[in-house]
C-alpha cells in the first residue's frame, strides 16, 4: 500500500464513497478510502432505501434535494415513484399543512391530496381513519448497495484509490493534528482523515482521542413475499401508526420506529462498541419488540395480516442524540467526521458528500450546517450513558409531532443554575437547552385571561405568564436567570490581535468596553454573534448563546490555529452565574444594593459589589429596556439572586423566563443566531451593518456587499392570533420570495411579528402562509416598539 496520501477516508458505505467522489469533483486526486471488509458491509447493505426530501431543517432539505439530482444520474436503481404521507389524526394533518408551506420555500412540489387520491395511488391501503394526506412526486427509492458501488466507481474514475479488507488500527496525532493512519496493511501518512465509519465511528474517534456521540440502534423491517400486481407504487408513511412501506417488486418493504427500542451495546464497558468481526452481518430477529409495528401495519395495509415474509432485516444503524447527522471537523485538526446518519443516510448521502468535500477542500461548507455540526454537542455527550438516554428518547419519539417549544425529558436535570432550587420552589416551568435547565416561565405569574392565546400550533405551549412577565419588563422590572449563557475567555499577548482579525467590529477598545460583534467566514457569512468585553490589556470575555458555546469556541480555536495565534481560549461557562435585571425600575432595585455609582454608559462594564457579592456588571440588554447583566462567581450565585429578589419586591420586581425574553427581543428587532442569522447571511443583509468596521482588516471583509438585494425585515401580520414560528413561506406580489426566520407575539405591540429576508422595504405588503392560510402582513420599520 502507498505510504502517504493527502486525504484518507475510513469507511466504504454510501457516506465514505460519496465523500470520495465529491472530493475528486473538487480536484482532489490524492484520496485513499479504506474499508475494513467489502464496500456496503456496514449499515449500507441493509438500509431500506427510502429517499424523502423534506425535513424541518432547511439545509437538510436542500442536501436531500441535491441527492435526488445526483441519483438521477447514477446507475443505482433510482425509482422516482413519489411519496405519500398520511394523517390519521387532525393534529397530524395540521403538521402536514405546515410542511406543505415549508416545501414552497424550497421549490418542492409537495401538495395536499384527498384520501381517495391516496388510495388511487396506493390501492393496497385501507383508508379507514385517514383524514388527509400529502404527496411529493420527486421522492423515491434507491438500491443502497448499487448506490454505494456507483459512487465508488465515480470516485475511482476521478482518481481516488479504494482499498477494501484493510482494517484501521490507529490514528496518529501530533500537536493537535492528524498525521497518519495505521492499518493492518501498513501505515499511511496523511494531512486529513475523514471518519465515515457509521456504527464504528465512535470507536474510530477514540483512536484520535475524540468523542463521536453516536449509538448503534437495532432497526428492523421486513420484506414480504410477492402478493400484488401493482407497479409504480409510491412510498407510503403513516407516522401515527409508526409505519412506512415501499414497493419491492411484487411485494412490500415495511418497517417503522417502535416505542420500545433497543440500543445495540456489544460490551459492558464501551456503550457504543461493535464486535470487531461484525462485517456484512445482521442481528437476530426481535419479534416481541416489532409486534406493535406489525400490528399497525395490518391496520393500514390489511394484506399484511396474511402475506408471507421473504426476509426479516434487523440491522444496527448509527443514531445521534438529536436525530441529525454528525458532520464536520473535530477538535483534532484535520480529523473530520461524517457519521450518525440516523436511518436516513441514503436520502442524505449525496448532499453529505458534497458538503463534506467543500468543508475539507475550501475550509468551510457552502451551506449553514450548524444543526449537523459535531460542535453542537457539548461536553456532556462525552458520557456514553447520557448519549444513550438522549438517543433512545429520540428514536422512540421519531414519528411524534414536534409542537413549538417541544421539550425533551431524557437525562434531565443535568446542568443547573445556582438558583435552580429557588426557581423550582417558585413555580418555574423549565425548558432545556444544551443540557441546561432554563426557566421558560413561572406559573405563579399566570393570569386568568385567555384572550391572548394564539391560534393553532403556537397556542399549544402557551401560558398567560409569558405576557405578564413581558409587560413587567416593559413597565416595572424583571429578573432573568441567564447563567446558561456560554462564556469564553480569550487571554494573552495575542488576544487583542486575534479578536480584531476574527470580529467585524472593533473590539480591542478601552478596558471596560462591551462590543456587540459578529465573526464572519471567508464568504462574509455570520459564523458567530456575541458580545466581547475587554476586562484588561490582555483579557477579553465573550458571551454567546447557550447552545452556541462549543461552536464559537471551536471557531475561535480554528482561527487561532490558522493564524498562529498563541492566545489562550477557554470555556468558562460554569464558573459564572449571570442574572439580567431589566426594566424602567431596574436602577431603583440595584441602587439599594451597591455603594457604587450606576452612571456607566450603555455597552460598558464595571466591577461592583451587589449586597455581599462581587459582581461584573455589563450595561447591555436583549429586551430593549434599561438594565444590566450581572456576572458573579458561581458559588455566589444563589446569594446574588436572593439579594436582587428581596431588594426588588418593593419595586414590583417580577421573575421572568426565556419565553418572555423571546417576545421582548422580537419587538426590538434583536437577532438570534441559528434562526435570523447564520453562515449564509451577511451583516448587511441582517441589518447589522453598524457593526462592520471596513477600515480594519478582518476575516470575510472583502466578501461583503454593503448594498445587498435582500435584507432581514420585520413583518406584522393583520391577524394578531396567527403566529408564524419559522420556515413559513413569504409571498410578495404573488410569488414566494422568502421564508420566516423567526416569529411570535409582541405583548406590548399587541401584534403578530415575523422576520424574513426580503427584497422589499417598509410599507411593502406581503403574505405569510400560517397553517395552510395566507395571512396578509406589512413590512414595518424597526424597532417595532421604541
XYZ file of C-alpha atoms in Angstrom:
786
model
C 0.000 0.000 0.000
C 1.105 3.571 -0.656
C 2.649 5.010 2.489
C 1.213 8.517 2.040
C -1.902 10.334 0.849
C -3.324 13.788 1.364
C -6.755 12.532 2.455
C -7.704 9.199 3.998
C -11.385 8.242 4.267
C -12.314 5.478 6.698
C -15.480 3.588 5.757
C -16.795 2.167 2.497
C -20.522 2.797 2.800
C -22.575 5.397 0.967
C -21.139 8.144 3.181
C -17.484 7.359 2.540
C -17.886 6.711 -1.178
C -19.914 9.905 -1.616
C -17.249 11.955 0.161
C -14.548 10.346 -2.008
C -16.463 11.055 -5.219
C -17.171 14.673 -4.330
C -13.556 15.275 -3.310
C -12.453 14.205 -6.781
C -15.082 16.555 -8.225
C -13.269 19.398 -6.456
C -9.951 18.364 -7.944
C -8.567 16.166 -5.181
C -6.710 13.160 -6.564
C -4.592 12.038 -3.614
C -7.507 10.363 -1.852
C -7.493 6.866 -0.314
C -10.633 5.166 1.014
C -10.146 2.316 3.484
C -12.834 -0.301 4.168
C -12.362 -2.997 6.817
C -14.331 -5.564 4.793
C -16.128 -5.042 1.483
C -17.996 -1.959 0.309
C -21.515 -1.649 1.819
C -20.746 -4.170 4.595
C -21.595 -1.803 7.455
C -25.132 -0.396 7.543
C -25.498 0.431 3.846
C -26.305 -3.069 2.628
C -29.309 -3.451 4.932
C -30.785 0.046 4.536
C -34.406 0.264 3.395
C -33.546 2.703 0.584
C -36.291 5.318 1.011
C -35.395 8.799 -0.187
C -37.547 11.565 1.282
C -36.504 15.159 0.757
C -38.491 17.454 3.038
C -37.130 17.990 6.551
C -37.758 20.640 9.200
C -34.197 21.885 8.734
C -33.826 23.995 5.551
C -30.238 22.937 4.918
C -31.000 19.222 5.213
C -33.886 19.630 2.783
C -31.558 21.246 0.242
C -28.993 18.499 0.773
C -31.629 15.831 0.132
C -32.798 17.670 -2.980
C -29.236 17.554 -4.281
C -29.116 13.817 -3.504
C -32.102 13.246 -5.771
C -30.488 15.296 -8.544
C -27.359 13.160 -8.242
C -29.155 9.808 -8.029
C -30.956 10.547 -11.290
C -27.550 10.474 -12.993
C -26.306 7.218 -11.430
C -26.865 3.580 -12.304
C -28.178 2.829 -8.827
C -31.731 1.591 -9.228
C -33.221 5.042 -8.642
C -37.027 4.983 -8.860
C -38.769 8.335 -8.688
C -42.052 6.855 -7.536
C -43.168 9.741 -5.335
C -44.035 9.611 -1.670
C -47.278 9.860 0.313
C -47.540 10.888 3.944
C -50.814 10.083 5.675
C -52.538 11.837 8.538
C -54.609 9.587 10.774
C -55.392 12.421 13.207
C -56.409 16.092 12.784
C -53.217 17.099 14.610
C -51.111 15.232 12.072
C -52.992 16.926 9.236
C -52.145 20.301 10.754
C -48.491 19.234 10.803
C -48.677 18.166 7.153
C -50.163 21.506 6.125
C -47.318 23.291 7.874
C -44.876 21.079 5.980
C -46.559 21.907 2.679
C -45.839 25.540 3.473
C -42.192 24.766 4.229
C -41.916 22.904 0.929
C -42.921 26.016 -1.009
C -39.827 27.819 0.242
C -37.609 25.122 -1.287
C -39.468 24.729 -4.559
C -40.572 21.219 -3.619
C -43.873 20.233 -5.282
C -45.442 18.848 -2.099
C -49.222 19.030 -2.329
C -52.194 18.059 -0.248
C -54.224 15.216 -1.744
C -57.525 13.691 -0.785
C -57.881 10.325 0.888
C -59.398 8.997 -2.323
C -56.370 10.166 -4.302
C -54.071 8.455 -1.799
C -55.971 5.188 -2.250
C -55.836 5.551 -6.013
C -52.060 5.889 -5.880
C -51.569 3.152 -3.267
C -54.501 0.736 -3.703
C -53.230 -1.673 -1.057
C -54.098 0.744 1.752
C -57.275 0.796 3.830
C -58.414 4.447 4.149
C -60.384 3.963 7.359
C -59.282 6.545 9.916
C -57.225 8.567 7.427
C -58.159 12.265 7.498
C -55.819 13.540 4.780
C -52.508 13.170 3.004
C -49.721 14.896 1.133
C -47.859 13.753 -1.980
C -44.369 14.645 -3.175
C -43.790 13.321 -6.716
C -39.989 13.737 -6.642
C -39.434 11.441 -3.654
C -38.401 7.895 -4.405
C -36.319 4.862 -3.568
C -32.887 3.594 -4.482
C -30.917 0.375 -4.110
C -28.429 1.231 -1.314
C -25.735 -1.212 -2.439
C -25.975 -0.153 -6.073
C -25.779 3.466 -4.941
C -22.611 2.772 -2.975
C -20.946 0.947 -5.874
C -21.975 3.678 -8.316
C -20.430 6.367 -6.107
C -17.312 4.231 -5.670
C -16.976 3.867 -9.438
C -17.264 7.641 -9.891
C -14.627 8.158 -7.180
C -12.210 5.767 -8.908
C -12.811 7.486 -12.227
C -11.895 10.761 -10.534
C -8.591 9.386 -9.286
C -9.378 8.135 -5.781
C -7.967 4.818 -4.550
C -10.280 2.398 -2.735
C -8.764 -0.292 -0.509
C -11.067 -2.988 0.864
C -10.205 -5.559 3.545
C -7.977 -3.014 5.210
C -8.608 -2.517 8.911
C -7.635 0.743 10.617
C -5.787 0.040 13.864
C -4.913 3.558 14.950
C -4.814 7.249 14.066
C -1.673 9.253 14.586
C -1.996 12.713 16.136
C 0.781 15.226 16.786
C 0.459 18.790 18.082
C -3.309 18.641 17.871
C -3.485 17.482 14.222
C -3.770 14.132 12.492
C -0.597 12.961 10.815
C -1.387 9.443 9.696
C -3.341 6.210 9.897
C -2.104 2.771 10.991
C -3.690 -0.257 9.310
C -3.158 -3.982 9.221
C -1.655 -3.452 5.746
C 0.808 -0.743 6.798
C 0.871 2.923 7.787
C -0.250 5.910 5.708
C 0.978 9.428 6.398
C -1.741 11.988 5.647
C -2.970 15.517 6.286
C -6.676 14.770 6.664
C -8.698 11.815 7.949
C -12.447 11.548 7.346
C -14.274 9.237 9.732
C -17.154 7.750 7.723
C -17.273 4.678 9.923
C -21.033 4.542 10.512
C -21.721 2.380 13.555
C -17.933 2.090 14.061
C -17.466 5.890 14.091
C -17.271 6.236 17.874
C -14.532 3.591 18.072
C -12.608 5.253 15.252
C -12.945 8.583 17.034
C -11.426 7.142 20.197
C -8.305 6.285 18.200
C -7.769 10.038 17.785
C -8.909 10.940 21.291
C -12.205 12.341 20.006
C -15.687 11.567 21.281
C -18.224 10.897 18.494
C -21.656 10.787 20.196
C -23.472 8.095 18.245
C -25.271 4.947 19.354
C -25.777 1.840 17.177
C -29.511 1.121 17.373
C -31.270 -2.059 16.329
C -33.610 -1.160 13.437
C -35.940 -3.731 11.866
C -38.011 -4.080 8.735
C -39.487 -6.935 6.695
C -39.642 -7.829 3.009
C -42.838 -9.653 2.056
C -43.444 -12.391 -0.451
C -44.986 -11.389 -3.767
C -48.703 -10.773 -3.306
C -49.806 -7.977 -5.692
C -49.542 -6.933 -9.328
C -49.334 -3.154 -8.897
C -46.467 -1.213 -10.422
C -45.055 2.190 -9.598
C -46.389 2.333 -6.042
C -45.217 5.437 -4.159
C -43.545 5.138 -0.792
C -46.115 5.414 1.982
C -45.670 6.692 5.520
C -48.265 6.648 8.286
C -46.444 8.221 11.223
C -49.473 7.987 13.508
C -49.193 4.219 13.144
C -45.357 4.352 13.248
C -45.004 2.534 9.897
C -43.620 3.029 6.404
C -43.891 0.980 3.189
C -42.206 0.866 -0.182
C -42.607 -1.431 -3.157
C -40.239 -4.372 -3.579
C -41.067 -5.922 -6.968
C -44.479 -7.537 -6.293
C -44.122 -7.337 -2.530
C -43.544 -4.612 0.058
C -40.841 -3.460 2.397
C -42.419 -2.493 5.752
C -40.733 -1.008 8.774
C -41.145 1.619 11.449
C -39.976 3.124 14.703
C -41.148 1.177 17.725
C -41.844 2.664 21.147
C -39.527 0.182 22.873
C -36.251 0.431 21.016
C -33.022 -1.447 21.607
C -29.620 0.233 21.674
C -27.164 -2.320 20.443
C -24.476 -2.443 23.118
C -21.890 -5.079 22.484
C -19.859 -4.854 25.688
C -20.399 -3.643 29.231
C -17.552 -1.153 29.307
C -17.997 0.539 25.928
C -21.596 1.520 25.290
C -21.099 2.097 21.575
C -18.579 -0.656 20.810
C -19.178 -3.036 17.914
C -17.672 -6.564 17.703
C -14.561 -6.477 15.503
C -15.865 -9.235 13.248
C -19.273 -7.654 12.638
C -18.990 -7.191 8.886
C -21.873 -7.720 6.463
C -23.945 -9.241 9.246
C -27.377 -8.735 10.767
C -28.744 -9.050 14.274
C -31.146 -11.746 15.401
C -34.825 -11.124 14.766
C -36.611 -9.473 17.686
C -40.301 -10.127 17.093
C -41.602 -9.101 20.525
C -40.151 -5.610 20.012
C -41.504 -5.468 16.448
C -45.006 -6.630 17.417
C -46.546 -3.152 17.665
C -45.243 -2.261 14.210
C -46.569 -5.456 12.618
C -49.998 -4.978 14.210
C -50.144 -1.380 12.997
C -49.048 -2.362 9.504
C -52.155 -4.548 9.149
C -54.409 -1.620 10.000
C -53.219 0.423 7.050
C -52.455 -2.461 4.645
C -54.776 -5.355 5.571
C -52.897 -7.795 3.317
C -50.023 -7.674 5.802
C -52.077 -9.939 8.060
C -51.798 -12.888 5.671
C -48.794 -12.316 3.447
C -45.667 -14.402 3.877
C -42.295 -12.875 4.701
C -39.335 -13.377 2.403
C -36.836 -11.655 4.639
C -36.570 -10.078 8.095
C -33.880 -7.444 8.475
C -32.565 -6.395 11.883
C -29.515 -4.270 11.343
C -27.712 -1.747 13.533
C -27.955 1.889 12.458
C -25.892 4.718 13.944
C -28.106 7.291 15.658
C -27.166 10.630 17.177
C -28.846 12.059 20.298
C -30.885 14.558 18.235
C -31.503 12.607 15.001
C -29.321 14.946 12.948
C -26.181 13.941 11.069
C -22.811 14.291 12.782
C -20.575 16.200 10.355
C -17.522 18.426 10.310
C -14.054 18.913 11.715
C -13.443 17.793 15.277
C -11.235 19.407 17.914
C -8.299 17.484 16.409
C -7.169 19.431 13.369
C -7.696 17.612 10.085
C -9.845 14.913 11.683
C -13.314 15.107 10.132
C -16.409 13.034 10.743
C -19.405 12.170 8.566
C -21.450 9.665 10.542
C -24.614 9.230 12.587
C -26.962 9.011 9.618
C -29.956 8.004 11.790
C -31.520 5.647 9.221
C -31.956 8.420 6.660
C -28.405 8.461 5.344
C -29.427 7.072 1.954
C -31.572 10.163 1.385
C -28.780 12.444 2.546
C -25.691 10.692 1.165
C -25.337 12.834 -1.952
C -25.643 16.080 -0.026
C -23.377 14.827 2.742
C -20.599 14.043 0.265
C -20.876 17.432 -1.371
C -20.899 19.366 1.927
C -18.020 17.405 3.403
C -15.868 17.803 0.282
C -16.383 21.569 0.403
C -15.562 21.630 4.098
C -12.326 19.722 3.587
C -11.093 21.477 0.440
C -12.338 25.022 0.994
C -12.233 25.184 4.781
C -15.985 25.616 5.232
C -19.206 24.300 3.691
C -21.321 26.381 1.314
C -24.443 25.827 3.446
C -25.294 26.570 7.057
C -24.917 23.125 8.634
C -24.892 24.135 12.290
C -27.701 21.658 13.071
C -25.428 18.866 11.790
C -22.075 20.170 13.018
C -20.342 17.899 15.540
C -19.509 21.025 17.548
C -23.168 21.313 18.598
C -22.607 18.504 21.101
C -21.435 19.837 24.457
C -19.099 18.116 26.861
C -21.972 16.182 28.445
C -22.053 13.990 25.339
C -18.665 12.601 26.261
C -20.724 10.435 28.586
C -21.916 7.291 26.764
C -24.785 6.871 29.247
C -26.095 10.393 28.624
C -25.731 9.888 24.876
C -27.730 6.658 25.029
C -30.528 8.237 27.070
C -30.959 11.005 24.529
C -30.652 8.704 21.508
C -33.222 6.259 22.893
C -35.732 9.020 23.585
C -35.201 10.399 20.115
C -35.662 7.019 18.414
C -38.806 6.164 20.338
C -40.394 9.517 19.512
C -39.128 9.596 15.903
C -42.611 9.918 14.390
C -44.083 12.140 17.113
C -45.454 15.536 16.208
C -42.966 18.196 17.314
C -45.008 21.089 18.622
C -43.409 24.505 19.200
C -41.393 24.543 22.370
C -41.171 20.745 22.465
C -39.056 19.721 25.429
C -37.108 16.513 25.775
C -37.004 14.721 29.124
C -34.141 12.197 28.965
C -31.073 12.889 31.091
C -32.651 15.765 32.999
C -31.779 17.667 35.069
C -28.068 17.790 34.337
C -26.732 21.347 34.234
C -28.401 23.744 36.659
C -28.005 27.330 37.790
C -27.054 28.097 41.408
C -30.602 29.482 41.754
C -32.266 26.340 40.338
C -33.820 25.373 43.668
C -35.289 28.861 44.089
C -36.838 28.696 40.624
C -38.343 25.273 41.266
C -39.771 26.450 44.576
C -41.414 29.440 42.920
C -43.292 27.572 40.224
C -40.807 27.625 37.377
C -41.629 25.669 34.231
C -38.256 24.606 32.884
C -37.030 24.134 29.377
C -33.746 22.515 28.413
C -31.037 23.745 26.091
C -27.608 22.197 25.683
C -28.166 20.245 28.887
C -29.067 23.354 30.929
C -32.305 23.703 32.864
C -33.663 27.142 31.992
C -36.849 28.860 33.160
C -39.459 29.196 30.403
C -41.927 30.981 32.683
C -43.338 30.848 36.222
C -46.823 29.501 36.866
C -47.027 31.981 39.754
C -47.218 34.755 37.148
C -50.179 33.258 35.292
C -53.364 35.271 34.993
C -56.892 34.093 34.372
C -57.108 35.671 30.912
C -57.022 33.554 27.769
C -57.696 36.365 25.300
C -54.075 36.478 24.101
C -53.682 32.753 23.447
C -52.523 32.366 19.802
C -54.453 30.211 17.382
C -53.217 26.842 16.177
C -49.853 25.377 16.982
C -48.459 28.491 18.618
C -51.168 28.258 21.272
C -50.231 24.770 22.436
C -47.248 25.547 24.688
C -48.661 28.946 25.668
C -49.108 30.394 29.158
C -50.553 33.727 30.230
C -47.462 34.089 32.421
C -45.415 34.925 29.322
C -47.397 38.109 28.705
C -47.310 39.052 32.396
C -43.522 38.701 32.537
C -43.161 40.599 29.274
C -45.279 43.525 30.485
C -43.462 43.686 33.828
C -40.168 44.078 31.979
C -41.591 46.971 29.976
C -43.343 48.723 32.888
C -41.505 47.944 36.136
C -38.617 45.449 36.253
C -37.945 41.762 35.748
C -35.166 39.428 36.801
C -33.962 36.655 34.484
C -31.523 33.825 35.122
C -29.110 33.650 32.174
C -26.446 31.505 33.819
C -26.625 29.101 30.885
C -25.139 31.708 28.547
C -21.856 30.380 27.179
C -18.810 32.341 28.324
C -15.390 32.211 26.694
C -12.200 33.899 27.910
C -9.575 34.941 25.378
C -6.340 35.986 27.071
C -2.663 36.547 26.432
C -0.447 38.893 24.406
C -2.085 37.774 21.121
C -5.683 38.052 22.369
C -6.418 41.532 21.016
C -4.905 40.843 17.599
C -6.793 37.558 17.224
C -10.155 39.098 18.104
C -9.603 42.084 15.834
C -8.999 39.664 12.951
C -11.967 37.437 13.796
C -14.541 40.169 14.568
C -16.114 42.595 12.091
C -16.491 45.255 14.813
C -13.648 46.943 16.664
C -13.342 45.065 19.964
C -9.843 45.950 21.231
C -11.015 49.219 22.724
C -10.608 50.649 26.234
C -10.821 48.403 29.260
C -14.441 48.055 30.327
C -15.850 48.429 26.803
C -18.537 45.996 25.697
C -18.836 45.418 21.947
C -21.563 43.656 20.014
C -19.979 41.961 17.014
C -20.097 39.132 14.537
C -17.373 36.716 13.464
C -17.536 36.037 9.731
C -16.421 33.271 7.432
C -14.463 33.967 4.270
C -17.742 34.395 2.324
C -18.893 37.115 4.718
C -21.460 34.844 6.384
C -22.070 35.171 10.103
C -20.376 32.293 11.920
C -20.759 33.771 15.418
C -22.770 36.562 17.018
C -21.713 37.648 20.503
C -20.548 40.420 22.824
C -16.903 40.986 23.715
C -15.996 42.705 26.986
C -12.452 43.960 27.418
C -11.509 43.237 31.026
C -7.846 44.099 30.738
C -4.990 44.742 28.343
C -4.729 41.030 27.558
C -8.088 39.766 28.804
C -11.430 39.525 26.972
C -14.731 37.890 27.916
C -17.038 36.638 25.153
C -20.684 35.920 25.951
C -22.709 33.940 23.427
C -25.885 31.855 23.267
C -26.355 28.784 25.446
C -26.350 26.337 22.536
C -23.530 28.014 20.621
C -20.685 27.879 23.120
C -18.994 24.794 21.697
C -19.463 26.087 18.142
C -17.985 29.507 18.880
C -15.186 28.034 20.965
C -14.269 25.728 18.082
C -14.446 28.548 15.539
C -12.140 30.780 17.607
C -9.639 27.995 18.183
C -9.624 27.155 14.490
C -8.869 30.766 13.554
C -6.162 30.908 16.208
C -4.551 27.798 14.721
C -4.767 29.156 11.168
C -3.173 32.464 12.158
C -0.578 31.009 14.527
C -2.016 32.948 17.476
C -0.845 31.970 20.943
C -3.953 33.395 22.648
C -5.477 31.174 25.326
C -9.124 30.404 24.556
C -11.054 28.795 27.420
C -14.664 27.842 28.098
C -15.536 29.348 31.497
C -19.318 28.940 31.293
C -19.693 27.032 34.553
C -17.510 29.449 36.501
C -20.023 32.289 36.339
C -23.681 32.791 37.160
C -25.437 35.516 35.190
C -28.637 37.326 36.154
C -30.245 40.006 33.990
C -32.075 42.857 35.688
C -34.039 44.892 33.154
C -36.862 47.403 33.161
C -37.688 51.058 33.926
C -37.199 50.479 37.673
C -34.078 48.318 37.386
C -31.880 51.187 38.591
C -34.039 51.625 41.704
C -33.632 47.936 42.510
C -29.874 47.843 42.045
C -29.130 51.214 43.658
C -30.225 49.907 47.050
C -27.705 47.083 46.900
C -24.461 48.786 45.881
C -22.455 51.799 47.051
C -21.026 52.168 43.540
C -22.378 54.782 41.106
C -24.541 53.321 38.331
C -23.817 56.052 35.825
C -21.637 53.986 33.469
C -22.977 54.138 29.922
C -24.658 51.599 27.672
C -22.263 48.955 26.279
C -19.749 49.296 29.075
C -18.921 47.310 32.199
C -17.867 47.910 35.787
C -16.849 45.871 38.825
C -19.414 46.314 41.620
C -20.446 44.790 44.893
C -24.119 43.901 44.965
C -25.164 43.110 48.501
C -22.338 40.916 49.726
C -21.371 39.675 46.277
C -18.555 40.877 43.962
C -20.078 41.337 40.520
C -19.109 42.262 36.972
C -21.969 44.412 35.657
C -22.459 44.729 31.911
C -24.702 47.570 30.785
C -26.333 45.589 27.971
C -29.823 44.419 27.112
C -31.532 41.785 24.982
C -35.033 43.083 25.667
C -34.610 46.768 24.826
C -35.000 48.083 28.382
C -32.607 49.762 30.802
C -30.616 47.386 32.962
C -27.648 45.106 33.429
C -26.349 41.601 33.083
C -24.728 40.790 36.429
C -21.970 38.156 36.470
C -20.575 36.582 39.600
C -18.571 33.521 40.502
C -20.972 30.576 40.668
C -20.594 29.997 44.413
C -22.139 33.441 44.985
C -24.985 32.843 42.550
C -27.806 31.958 44.923
C -26.894 34.775 47.319
C -26.911 37.301 44.469
C -30.280 36.130 43.130
C -31.881 36.261 46.576
C -30.447 39.713 47.272
C -31.814 41.070 43.994
C -35.207 39.477 44.616
C -35.550 40.875 48.126
C -34.479 44.339 47.014
C -36.824 44.268 44.049
C -40.033 43.141 45.700
C -40.956 46.642 46.969
C -40.486 47.926 43.399
C -42.765 45.329 41.806
C -39.941 43.139 40.500
C -41.124 40.018 38.638
C -39.073 36.894 37.930
C -39.242 36.054 34.217
C -38.297 33.308 31.789
C -36.990 32.794 28.285
C -40.402 32.810 26.587
C -40.863 36.428 27.666
C -37.320 37.300 26.551
C -38.098 35.972 23.062
C -41.244 38.071 22.812
C -39.414 41.158 24.063
C -36.494 40.783 21.659
C -38.834 40.318 18.660
C -40.407 43.716 19.316
C -36.978 45.334 19.483
C -35.593 43.592 16.432
C -32.769 41.753 18.208
C -31.482 38.892 16.090
C -30.821 35.278 17.098
C -28.003 33.262 15.546
C -29.177 29.928 14.181
C -32.522 31.428 13.153
C -32.265 35.026 11.926
C -28.502 34.870 11.439
C -26.224 32.175 10.087
C -23.293 31.220 7.935
C -25.204 32.083 4.738
C -26.266 35.592 5.788
C -24.060 38.686 5.950
C -24.206 41.538 8.482
C -25.502 43.939 5.821
C -28.285 41.545 4.862
C -29.136 41.053 8.535
C -29.386 44.786 9.252
C -26.207 44.697 11.317
C -24.070 46.870 9.078
C -23.493 49.219 12.029
C -21.203 46.540 13.493
C -18.979 46.386 10.412
C -15.763 48.425 10.506
C -14.483 48.227 6.911
C -11.467 50.400 7.735
C -9.827 47.478 9.555
C -8.688 44.045 8.388
C -10.936 41.154 9.396
C -11.879 37.748 8.079
C -14.603 37.983 5.425
C -14.330 41.743 4.886
C -13.590 41.569 1.176
C -16.639 39.374 0.508
C -19.127 41.876 1.951
C -21.578 43.819 -0.185
C -22.916 46.868 1.698
C -25.931 47.076 -0.636
C -27.437 43.575 -0.739
C -30.549 42.751 -2.722
C -32.341 41.370 0.335
C -32.453 42.382 3.984
C -33.905 40.963 7.164
C -37.229 42.738 7.613
C -39.837 42.890 10.319
C -43.367 41.988 9.254
C -46.538 42.462 11.291
C -49.492 40.265 10.399
C -53.046 41.547 10.131
C -54.358 38.744 12.328
C -52.621 39.057 15.740
C -53.506 35.469 16.640
C -51.920 33.962 13.529
C -48.350 33.275 14.633
C -45.521 32.299 12.284
C -42.973 30.163 14.076
C -40.284 29.694 11.418
C -39.869 28.332 7.868
C -43.299 29.516 6.694
C -43.263 30.824 3.092
C -43.480 34.562 2.478
C -45.178 35.770 -0.689
C -44.559 39.138 -2.338
C -46.646 40.145 -5.352
C -47.968 36.594 -5.571
C -44.512 34.997 -5.656
C -42.804 33.090 -2.846
C -39.590 35.002 -2.142
C -38.514 34.014 1.364
C -39.207 32.013 4.485
C -39.821 33.196 8.035
C -36.666 33.053 10.152
C -38.397 33.609 13.499
C -41.708 34.887 14.758
C -44.013 35.280 17.720
C -46.354 37.623 19.522
C -45.365 41.030 20.858
C -47.318 41.731 24.027
C -46.525 45.451 24.023
C -47.118 45.965 20.304
C -50.063 43.524 20.513
C -49.139 42.243 17.090
C -48.036 39.017 15.465
C -44.413 39.560 14.393
C -42.297 37.692 11.857
C -38.861 38.215 10.322
C -37.762 37.272 6.812
C -35.079 38.204 4.291
C -36.964 40.247 1.716
C -36.194 42.286 -1.409
C -38.652 44.972 -0.230
C -38.607 47.642 2.444
C -41.031 49.160 4.971
C -44.511 49.720 3.616
C -44.500 46.672 1.347
C -47.370 44.247 1.741
C -46.689 40.519 1.894
C -48.489 37.298 2.743
C -47.293 34.571 5.079
C -48.748 31.077 4.992
C -49.663 30.082 8.541
C -51.034 26.537 8.865
C -52.451 26.478 5.363
C -53.898 30.030 5.261
C -52.251 33.038 3.624
C -52.253 35.865 6.180
C -51.640 39.445 4.953
C -48.813 41.380 6.552
C -46.903 44.638 6.267
C -43.173 45.277 6.337
C -42.540 47.806 9.119
C -39.647 49.898 10.359
C -37.603 48.651 13.302
C -37.806 48.709 16.208
C -41.490 47.970 16.396
C -41.547 49.229 19.994
C -39.394 52.345 20.693
